[in-house]
Amino acid sequence: MNTLADTASPDSADTGSSLWQDAWIRLRRNKPAVGGAYVLLFLIVISLLTPWIAPYDYEVQNLDLGASPPSAQHWLGTDVFGRDLLTQIMYGGRVSLMVGFIATAVALLIGVTWGAVAGYVGGRLDAAMMRIVDILYALPFMIFIVLLMVVFGRNILLLFLAIGAVEWLTMARIMRSQVQSLRQQEFVEAAISLGLSQSAIIRRHVVPNALGPIIVYTTLTIPSVMLLEAFLSFLGLGIQPPKTSWGLLISFGAETMEEYPWLLIFPGLALTVTLFSLNFLGDGLRDALDVRGSKD
Amino acid sequence: MSLLSVDNLQISFSTRNGISTAVNGISFTVEKNQITAIIGESGSGKSVSCYAMLGLIPSPPGRIDGGTALFEGKDLLSLSEDELRKIRGRDIAMIFQDPMTCLNPFMTIGDQLIEPLRLHKNMGKADAKARAIELLDEVGMRSPAQCFSCYPHEFSGGMRQRVMIAMALINEPKLLIADEPTTALDVTIQAQILRLIADLQNSHDIGVLLISHDLAVVADIADQIIVMERGNLVEKGEPKAIFENAQHPYTQKLLDAIPSAERASQEGASDPLIEISSLRTWFYSDNSQEPVKAVDDVSLTINRGEILGLVGESGSGKSTLGRSILRLAPITDGTITFDGTDLTQLSGAALKGFRRRMQMIFQDPFASLNPRMTVFDTLAEPLLLHNIVDRKGLDNAIQRLMDDVGLARNFVRKYPHEFSGGQRQRIAIGRALATQPEFIVADEPVSALDVTIQAQILELLQDLGREHGLTMLFVSHDLAVIRQIADHIAVMYHGKLVERGTAAEIFGSPQDPYTQRLLASIPGKKSLAEPISA
Amino acid sequence: MLKFLISRLLQSVPVILIVVTATFFLVRAAPGGPFDEEKAVLPEVRKALEAQYKLDLPLHEQYFAYLGDLFQGDLGPSFKYPGRSVNEILASGLPITAELGFYALLIALVIGGTAGVFAALKPNTKQDYIPMTLAMVGICMPSFLLGPLLVLVFGIYLELLPIAGWGMLPGDKILPSVTLGSAYAAYVARLSRAGMLEVLSQDYIRTARAKGLPEWQVVVRHALRGGIIPVVAFLGPAFAGLLAGSFVVETIFQIPGLGRFYVQAAFNRDYTMILGTTVFLSTLIVFFNLLSDVAAAWLNPRLRAQFQGGK
């Protein structure tokens, strides 16, 4: 019998590199994505530590000082009540990031479960489940969220749920198309013909291969959720004082930008940089994990 | 003077790992009114050479490092893009491998056909249309006037390739470059298209450069054959000389790889392992009432220890039959008896027990292995699942499997994407053997592989079959492959079994008209009929 | 094609019905009636008012009465602006919002589309990186930030353009349209780039080159048609986004359009107005989604044939 007759052979090393490792290497080569990841990590750490490291107390006003431009005492200046803007941005970032992560988690949970069940079970159940998604998709959700906020007051929990409820639809579609295409893959057929149970097939063969697109889409959902929150807060329909968020800070900044432009520019910068980082990271992950168009 | 004379052509690609040479100083000529064939496996540089001459390789990363390609006295390699463009589609035309993707799906056939005429000859729309319809007729399209305003998706692959040929010939080019023009087509269609190219070459008096991976395909129509291996030209000559007196070892390897020798049929006692009776596998689609009858009333017996070849074209239901036996496709009606037990009645644990005894090898070794599992995990899964070995014996068992399929033992920690196609197919074979099955369905196991690799995998399957006493259903569209490996042959057409017999019977005296047509389409008959000294 | 259109139209009916029903009951479920603030209102007056707005009827009768009115195109009277009907208010705002949306969409398609196509022609060069980085900025720079910044720079510091109004001063339409359109220009640029890259790698592009077509013809005749399909399919969602964006832009620039009315109605708790506007905007969005789906399908001969075959 011939041994190793094929000419092409893998590298001589005894251990191979998995697709995850390859993706990791590709991601590390992508400078914007790595930069984005660092910025994001920095922001998360700052947000977690804010109550301890914030330079001033969040609520303390200094009406004598009023709005002051950036200075040695107040690096980013103060607002019309004399409150330190850096402190405001740090606390606002906590809220903005939290909304981004939690609402995305809600969307992830519902969407992945819904899509996986529909995709794997197939048949009538699939048709019915996706029909629901289609109908919900056609609903003008932005308007609905505004409506919800108006009717039920500006409840932050409701905000999570409402945003999460919008974003899960796309997640469900992606997951379903992933599972469907994986189901038809020959390696899944091979697993069936080996006699593997359904749950083992899903666990060992389907889920690990569907993870890539889910990771990418999750990364890209967070910024769009944060944008949505900022949008609502700007209109006065999201986060309410005394709580604050970047959207709310931008809204206040816009009102007084003629006299105190820094009140608009710094919160805007914080939001833009965060969205930039998340988008760069998401795009980098998409390239690294080789995820193609996520439409079905 | 030759129509095209290529001298010392060198092409390289810059990749992340440095510069790799794609074509390493090849020289050849193409004569007027002759068909010159370039043969080689994937990566041999055969296509790259032709594309580079026409400025059709992306550059960077591709780069022409040297050489000349004289076409009617002009060096194609030193022409500007503008000058080259005037030659492309007018003096030199091309047809490509996959007719399904090479026509613009958003434009009508007619619009695409007249484009070269209007571009290079400034012909008016009405004249161009008349000429296009004339050519559509010549390449054998039915009702060409109607075809003119149809979109590509309304035609089959074979028909689309005819359109491609018409489009290439519409400006009466002097040289036609055909890149694997029949590879994506069914075997009976393949024969028709090859015949068409040869006839048109003759009637239009043009030179043809035919690129192919398959020596047998070009053998009948080529006037001159050039063999390439990894960027080098290793042999050239007339077909007769190549077939009878190949000099280079690689050419001999290619010749050996042409499945030719008929297997000595083992006329054993008939001891059926599998009996299929009136099997129907129908697929119901949502929008149409009429089910797709993939397998329709098929009865078939597979004897213990035999290799049954199942032949048919795409859509004939041969793969579905194989999957139905393994209960991978939903059976509509009928019975499948495996060693006395009706598989169609089994489910759950009882079915799992039988799954151990029958396994499958798939067509595409790139899709049939989970990309996120190491070879070790892939092979361990069936071993542990069916308690064939315990954890302690696992390492040994896996190493034995690696030996069996001819893979180095130290590859077990690697992932599928790190292997070549042939190596992956060996892993897939190893996985199928792991459960120590009695019966294997091999669904086109070599059709995605290069020809020399094909020969190795076929040999491996034969050896393993003998060694382990396997019964095998070998599904393939390729009669030449079937002929080499199968004891008995069954032919399927449109979901029905049309003929079954020993290999000698089928090849010697086919009864069914479809089988006869299929046999008549085998490429390379003319050359292969003559004795080959390898 | 007709069959496809009709089936899609029929599919929209339940969607709109769901919107109407959900909105109606949500608004009714809101804590606090519309006249709660005006404590001084006499009980008789209040009764009369409630009768006028049919609030004295049982909920389900109110619902069916509303549906009945809706079917005749009557969105009812406004709570806050007595004497004006929701229809009148919408009719006064619609042309302005429509014009704003049209300019924004034009900016998005022309600038975004051109940038995307050019980026795709030379991927991974400056011609690709520069527009795509700008597109990324456009996506990360929400309209409620971009608007004030533009006002600050062009209106206040440079004093080049008016900072508010619509159709009052020359050039006052520029900043709102740019503000609203820029994010969609960014999306369109990314989509058209991706679409063109996908198409340009297809085999039939090689066929076109092998025919000797000049590069611009390869792009325009062969690639563009398939490359812009994602953009066309995106127009439906983009339209919904533009409407939502108009809430912000019309607020920033004090434009008397639908978006501003909607936000004001939300703050005033003008329930009939909210209800009416939601129903109206939702219907518009559903309709435009349908239109963009149909257009995208029409561009694909294979899908077109299916619809025609099903006549």
CSV table of N, CA, C and O in Angstrom, one decimal, chain B residues 333-413:
chain,number,residue,atom,x,y,z
B,333,ASP,N,-41.5,4.8,-0.2
B,333,ASP,CA,-42.2,3.5,-0.3
B,333,ASP,C,-41.1,2.5,-0.6
B,333,ASP,O,-40.1,2.8,-1.2
B,334,GLY,N,-41.4,1.2,-0.3
B,334,GLY,CA,-40.5,0.1,-0.6
B,334,GLY,C,-39.8,-0.4,0.6
B,334,GLY,O,-39.9,0.1,1.7
B,335,THR,N,-39.0,-1.4,0.4
B,335,THR,CA,-38.2,-2.0,1.5
B,335,THR,C,-36.7,-2.1,1.1
B,335,THR,O,-36.4,-2.2,0.0
B,336,ILE,N,-35.9,-2.0,2.2
B,336,ILE,CA,-34.5,-2.3,2.0
B,336,ILE,C,-34.1,-3.3,3.1
B,336,ILE,O,-34.2,-3.0,4.3
B,337,THR,N,-33.7,-4.5,2.6
B,337,THR,CA,-33.4,-5.5,3.6
B,337,THR,C,-31.9,-5.6,3.7
B,337,THR,O,-31.2,-5.8,2.7
B,338,PHE,N,-31.4,-5.4,4.9
B,338,PHE,CA,-29.9,-5.5,5.1
B,338,PHE,C,-29.7,-6.7,6.0
B,338,PHE,O,-30.1,-6.8,7.1
B,339,ASP,N,-29.1,-7.7,5.4
B,339,ASP,CA,-28.7,-8.9,6.2
B,339,ASP,C,-30.0,-9.5,6.9
B,339,ASP,O,-30.0,-9.8,8.1
B,340,GLY,N,-31.1,-9.5,6.2
B,340,GLY,CA,-32.3,-10.0,6.7
B,340,GLY,C,-33.2,-9.1,7.5
B,340,GLY,O,-34.3,-9.5,7.9
B,341,THR,N,-32.8,-7.9,7.8
B,341,THR,CA,-33.6,-6.9,8.5
B,341,THR,C,-34.1,-5.8,7.6
B,341,THR,O,-33.3,-5.3,6.8
B,342,ASP,N,-35.3,-5.4,7.7
B,342,ASP,CA,-35.9,-4.3,6.9
B,342,ASP,C,-35.5,-3.0,7.5
B,342,ASP,O,-36.0,-2.6,8.6
B,343,LEU,N,-34.6,-2.3,6.9
B,343,LEU,CA,-34.1,-1.0,7.4
B,343,LEU,C,-35.2,0.0,7.5
B,343,LEU,O,-35.1,0.9,8.4
B,344,THR,N,-36.1,0.0,6.6
B,344,THR,CA,-37.1,1.1,6.6
B,344,THR,C,-38.0,1.1,7.8
B,344,THR,O,-38.6,2.1,8.1
B,345,GLN,N,-38.0,-0.1,8.5
B,345,GLN,CA,-38.9,-0.1,9.7
B,345,GLN,C,-38.1,0.3,11.0
B,345,GLN,O,-38.7,0.4,12.1
B,346,LEU,N,-36.8,0.5,10.9
B,346,LEU,CA,-36.0,0.7,12.1
B,346,LEU,C,-36.0,2.2,12.5
B,346,LEU,O,-36.2,3.1,11.7
B,347,SER,N,-35.8,2.4,13.8
B,347,SER,CA,-35.6,3.8,14.3
B,347,SER,C,-34.8,3.7,15.6
B,347,SER,O,-34.7,2.6,16.1
B,348,GLY,N,-34.4,4.8,16.1
B,348,GLY,CA,-33.7,4.9,17.4
B,348,GLY,C,-32.5,4.0,17.5
B,348,GLY,O,-31.7,3.9,16.6
B,349,ALA,N,-32.5,3.3,18.6
B,349,ALA,CA,-31.3,2.5,19.0
B,349,ALA,C,-31.1,1.4,18.0
B,349,ALA,O,-29.9,1.0,17.6
B,350,ALA,N,-32.2,0.8,17.5
B,350,ALA,CA,-32.0,-0.3,16.5
B,350,ALA,C,-31.4,0.2,15.2
B,350,ALA,O,-30.5,-0.5,14.7
B,351,LEU,N,-31.8,1.4,14.8
B,351,LEU,CA,-31.2,1.9,13.6
B,351,LEU,C,-29.7,2.3,13.9
B,351,LEU,O,-28.8,2.0,13.0
B,352,LYS,N,-29.4,2.8,15.0
B,352,LYS,CA,-28.0,3.1,15.4
B,352,LYS,C,-27.1,1.9,15.3
B,352,LYS,O,-26.0,2.0,14.8
B,353,GLY,N,-27.6,0.8,15.7
B,353,GLY,CA,-26.9,-0.5,15.6
B,353,GLY,C,-26.5,-0.8,14.2
B,353,GLY,O,-25.4,-1.2,13.8
B,354,PHE,N,-27.5,-0.5,13.3
B,354,PHE,CA,-27.2,-0.8,11.9
B,354,PHE,C,-26.3,0.2,11.2
B,354,PHE,O,-25.6,-0.1,10.3
B,355,ARG,N,-26.4,1.5,11.7
B,355,ARG,CA,-25.6,2.5,11.2
B,355,ARG,C,-24.1,2.1,11.3
B,355,ARG,O,-23.3,2.5,10.5
B,356,ARG,N,-23.8,1.4,12.4
B,356,ARG,CA,-22.4,1.0,12.6
B,356,ARG,C,-22.0,0.1,11.4
B,356,ARG,O,-20.8,0.1,11.0
B,357,ARG,N,-22.9,-0.7,10.9
B,357,ARG,CA,-22.5,-1.7,9.9
B,357,ARG,C,-22.5,-1.2,8.5
B,357,ARG,O,-22.1,-1.9,7.6
B,358,MET,N,-22.9,0.1,8.3
B,358,MET,CA,-22.9,0.6,6.9
B,358,MET,C,-22.4,2.1,7.0
B,358,MET,O,-22.9,2.8,7.8
B,359,GLN,N,-21.6,2.5,6.1
B,359,GLN,CA,-21.0,3.8,6.2
B,359,GLN,C,-21.0,4.4,4.8
B,359,GLN,O,-21.2,3.8,3.8
B,360,MET,N,-20.6,5.7,4.8
B,360,MET,CA,-20.7,6.4,3.5
B,360,MET,C,-19.4,7.2,3.3
B,360,MET,O,-18.8,7.8,4.3
B,361,ILE,N,-18.9,7.3,2.1
B,361,ILE,CA,-17.8,8.2,1.7
B,361,ILE,C,-18.4,9.2,0.7
B,361,ILE,O,-19.1,8.8,-0.2
B,362,PHE,N,-18.1,10.5,1.0
B,362,PHE,CA,-18.8,11.5,0.2
B,362,PHE,C,-17.9,12.0,-0.9
B,362,PHE,O,-16.7,11.8,-1.0
B,363,GLN,N,-18.6,12.8,-1.8
B,363,GLN,CA,-17.9,13.3,-3.0
B,363,GLN,C,-16.9,14.3,-2.7
B,363,GLN,O,-15.8,14.3,-3.1
B,364,ASP,N,-17.3,15.3,-1.9
B,364,ASP,CA,-16.5,16.5,-1.7
B,364,ASP,C,-15.7,16.4,-0.4
B,364,ASP,O,-16.3,16.6,0.7
B,365,PRO,N,-14.4,16.1,-0.4
B,365,PRO,CA,-13.7,15.9,0.8
B,365,PRO,C,-13.5,17.2,1.5
B,365,PRO,O,-13.0,17.3,2.7
B,366,PHE,N,-13.9,18.4,0.9
B,366,PHE,CA,-13.7,19.6,1.6
B,366,PHE,C,-15.0,19.9,2.4
B,366,PHE,O,-15.0,20.7,3.3
B,367,ALA,N,-16.1,19.3,2.1
B,367,ALA,CA,-17.3,19.5,2.8
B,367,ALA,C,-17.7,18.4,3.8
B,367,ALA,O,-18.5,18.5,4.6
B,368,SER,N,-17.0,17.2,3.6
B,368,SER,CA,-17.5,16.1,4.4
B,368,SER,C,-16.7,15.9,5.7
B,368,SER,O,-17.0,15.0,6.4
B,369,LEU,N,-15.8,16.8,5.9
B,369,LEU,CA,-15.1,16.8,7.2
B,369,LEU,C,-15.4,18.1,8.0
B,369,LEU,O,-15.4,19.1,7.4
B,370,ASN,N,-15.8,17.9,9.3
B,370,ASN,CA,-16.0,19.1,10.1
B,370,ASN,C,-14.8,19.9,10.2
B,370,ASN,O,-13.8,19.4,10.8
B,371,PRO,N,-14.8,21.2,9.7
B,371,PRO,CA,-13.6,21.9,9.7
B,371,PRO,C,-13.0,22.3,11.1
B,371,PRO,O,-11.9,22.7,11.2
B,372,ARG,N,-13.8,22.1,12.1
B,372,ARG,CA,-13.4,22.5,13.4
B,372,ARG,C,-12.9,21.3,14.3
B,372,ARG,O,-12.8,21.5,15.5
B,373,MET,N,-12.8,20.2,13.7
B,373,MET,CA,-12.3,19.0,14.4
B,373,MET,C,-11.0,18.5,13.8
B,373,MET,O,-10.9,18.5,12.6
B,374,THR,N,-10.1,18.1,14.7
B,374,THR,CA,-8.9,17.5,14.2
B,374,THR,C,-9.1,16.1,13.7
B,374,THR,O,-10.2,15.6,13.9
B,375,VAL,N,-8.2,15.6,12.9
B,375,VAL,CA,-8.3,14.3,12.4
B,375,VAL,C,-8.5,13.3,13.5
B,375,VAL,O,-9.4,12.4,13.4
B,376,PHE,N,-7.8,13.5,14.6
B,376,PHE,CA,-8.0,12.6,15.8
B,376,PHE,C,-9.4,12.6,16.2
B,376,PHE,O,-10.0,11.6,16.4
B,377,ASP,N,-10.0,13.8,16.4
B,377,ASP,CA,-11.4,13.9,16.9
B,377,ASP,C,-12.4,13.3,15.9
B,377,ASP,O,-13.3,12.6,16.3
B,378,THR,N,-12.1,13.5,14.6
B,378,THR,CA,-13.0,13.0,13.6
B,378,THR,C,-13.0,11.5,13.6
B,378,THR,O,-14.0,10.8,13.5
B,379,LEU,N,-11.8,10.9,13.8
B,379,LEU,CA,-11.7,9.4,13.8
B,379,LEU,C,-12.2,8.8,15.1
B,379,LEU,O,-12.7,7.7,15.2
B,380,ALA,N,-11.9,9.6,16.2
B,380,ALA,CA,-12.3,9.1,17.5
B,380,ALA,C,-13.8,9.0,17.7
B,380,ALA,O,-14.3,8.2,18.4
B,381,GLU,N,-14.5,9.9,17.1
B,381,GLU,CA,-16.0,10.0,17.3
B,381,GLU,C,-16.7,8.7,17.0
B,381,GLU,O,-17.4,8.2,17.9
B,382,PRO,N,-16.5,8.1,15.8
B,382,PRO,CA,-17.2,6.8,15.6
B,382,PRO,C,-16.7,5.7,16.5
B,382,PRO,O,-17.4,4.9,17.0
B,383,LEU,N,-15.4,5.7,16.8
B,383,LEU,CA,-14.8,4.6,17.6
B,383,LEU,C,-15.4,4.6,19.0
B,383,LEU,O,-15.7,3.6,19.6
B,384,LEU,N,-15.5,5.8,19.6
B,384,LEU,CA,-16.0,5.9,21.0
B,384,LEU,C,-17.6,5.7,21.0
B,384,LEU,O,-18.1,5.1,21.9
B,385,LEU,N,-18.2,6.3,20.0
B,385,LEU,CA,-19.7,6.2,19.9
B,385,LEU,C,-20.2,4.8,19.9
B,385,LEU,O,-21.1,4.5,20.6
B,386,HIS,N,-19.5,4.0,19.2
B,386,HIS,CA,-20.0,2.6,19.1
B,386,HIS,C,-19.2,1.6,20.0
B,386,HIS,O,-19.2,0.4,19.8
B,387,ASN,N,-18.5,2.2,20.9
B,387,ASN,CA,-17.7,1.4,21.9
B,387,ASN,C,-16.8,0.4,21.2
B,387,ASN,O,-16.7,-0.8,21.6
B,388,ILE,N,-16.2,0.8,20.1
B,388,ILE,CA,-15.3,-0.1,19.4
B,388,ILE,C,-14.0,-0.3,20.1
B,388,ILE,O,-13.5,-1.4,20.2
B,389,VAL,N,-13.6,0.8,20.7
B,389,VAL,CA,-12.4,0.8,21.6
B,389,VAL,C,-12.7,1.6,22.8
B,389,VAL,O,-13.6,2.4,22.7
B,390,ASP,N,-12.0,1.4,23.9
B,390,ASP,CA,-12.2,2.3,25.0
B,390,ASP,C,-11.1,3.4,24.9
B,390,ASP,O,-10.3,3.4,24.0
B,391,ARG,N,-11.1,4.3,25.9
B,391,ARG,CA,-10.2,5.5,25.8
B,391,ARG,C,-8.8,5.0,25.7
B,391,ARG,O,-8.0,5.7,25.0
B,392,LYS,N,-8.5,3.9,26.4
B,392,LYS,CA,-7.1,3.5,26.5
B,392,LYS,C,-6.6,3.0,25.1
B,392,LYS,O,-5.5,3.3,24.7
B,393,GLY,N,-7.5,2.3,24.4
B,393,GLY,CA,-7.1,1.8,23.1
B,393,GLY,C,-7.3,2.7,22.0
B,393,GLY,O,-6.9,2.4,20.8
B,394,LEU,N,-7.7,4.0,22.3
B,394,LEU,CA,-8.1,4.9,21.2
B,394,LEU,C,-6.9,5.3,20.4
B,394,LEU,O,-6.9,5.2,19.1
B,395,ASP,N,-5.8,5.6,21.0
B,395,ASP,CA,-4.6,6.0,20.3
B,395,ASP,C,-4.1,5.0,19.3
B,395,ASP,O,-3.9,5.3,18.1
B,396,ASN,N,-4.1,3.8,19.8
B,396,ASN,CA,-3.7,2.7,18.9
B,396,ASN,C,-4.6,2.5,17.7
B,396,ASN,O,-4.2,2.3,16.6
B,397,ALA,N,-5.9,2.5,18.0
B,397,ALA,CA,-6.9,2.3,17.0
B,397,ALA,C,-6.8,3.4,15.9
B,397,ALA,O,-6.9,3.1,14.7
B,398,ILE,N,-6.6,4.6,16.4
B,398,ILE,CA,-6.5,5.7,15.4
B,398,ILE,C,-5.2,5.6,14.5
B,398,ILE,O,-5.3,5.8,13.3
B,399,GLN,N,-4.2,5.2,15.2
B,399,GLN,CA,-2.9,5.0,14.4
B,399,GLN,C,-3.1,3.9,13.4
B,399,GLN,O,-2.6,4.0,12.3
B,400,ARG,N,-3.8,2.9,13.8
B,400,ARG,CA,-4.0,1.8,12.8
B,400,ARG,C,-4.8,2.3,11.6
B,400,ARG,O,-4.5,2.0,10.5
B,401,LEU,N,-5.8,3.1,11.9
B,401,LEU,CA,-6.6,3.7,10.8
B,401,LEU,C,-5.8,4.6,9.9
B,401,LEU,O,-5.9,4.5,8.7
B,402,MET,N,-4.9,5.4,10.5
B,402,MET,CA,-4.1,6.2,9.7
B,402,MET,C,-3.2,5.4,8.8
B,402,MET,O,-3.0,5.7,7.6
B,403,ASP,N,-2.6,4.3,9.3
B,403,ASP,CA,-1.8,3.4,8.5
B,403,ASP,C,-2.6,2.9,7.4
B,403,ASP,O,-2.2,2.8,6.2
B,404,ASP,N,-3.8,2.4,7.7
B,404,ASP,CA,-4.7,1.8,6.7
B,404,ASP,C,-4.9,2.7,5.5
B,404,ASP,O,-4.9,2.2,4.4
B,405,VAL,N,-5.2,4.0,5.8
B,405,VAL,CA,-5.5,4.9,4.7
B,405,VAL,C,-4.3,5.6,4.1
B,405,VAL,O,-4.4,6.4,3.3
B,406,GLY,N,-3.1,5.2,4.6
B,406,GLY,CA,-1.9,5.8,4.1
B,406,GLY,C,-1.6,7.2,4.4
B,406,GLY,O,-1.2,8.0,3.6
B,407,LEU,N,-1.9,7.6,5.7
B,407,LEU,CA,-1.6,8.9,6.2
B,407,LEU,C,-0.5,8.8,7.3
B,407,LEU,O,-0.6,7.8,8.1
B,408,ALA,N,0.4,9.7,7.3
B,408,ALA,CA,1.4,9.7,8.4
B,408,ALA,C,0.8,9.9,9.7
B,408,ALA,O,-0.2,10.7,9.9
B,409,ARG,N,1.3,9.1,10.7
B,409,ARG,CA,0.6,9.1,12.0
B,409,ARG,C,0.7,10.5,12.7
B,409,ARG,O,-0.2,10.8,13.5
B,410,ASN,N,1.7,11.2,12.4
B,410,ASN,CA,1.9,12.5,13.2
B,410,ASN,C,0.9,13.6,12.6
B,410,ASN,O,1.0,14.7,13.1
B,411,PHE,N,0.1,13.2,11.7
B,411,PHE,CA,-0.9,14.2,11.2
B,411,PHE,C,-2.2,14.3,12.0
B,411,PHE,O,-3.1,15.1,11.7
B,412,VAL,N,-2.3,13.4,13.0
B,412,VAL,CA,-3.6,13.3,13.7
B,412,VAL,C,-4.1,14.6,14.4
B,412,VAL,O,-5.2,14.7,14.6
B,413,ARG,N,-3.1,15.4,14.8
B,413,ARG,CA,-3.5,16.6,15.5
B,413,ARG,C,-3.9,17.8,14.6
B,413,ARG,O,-4.1,18.9,15.0
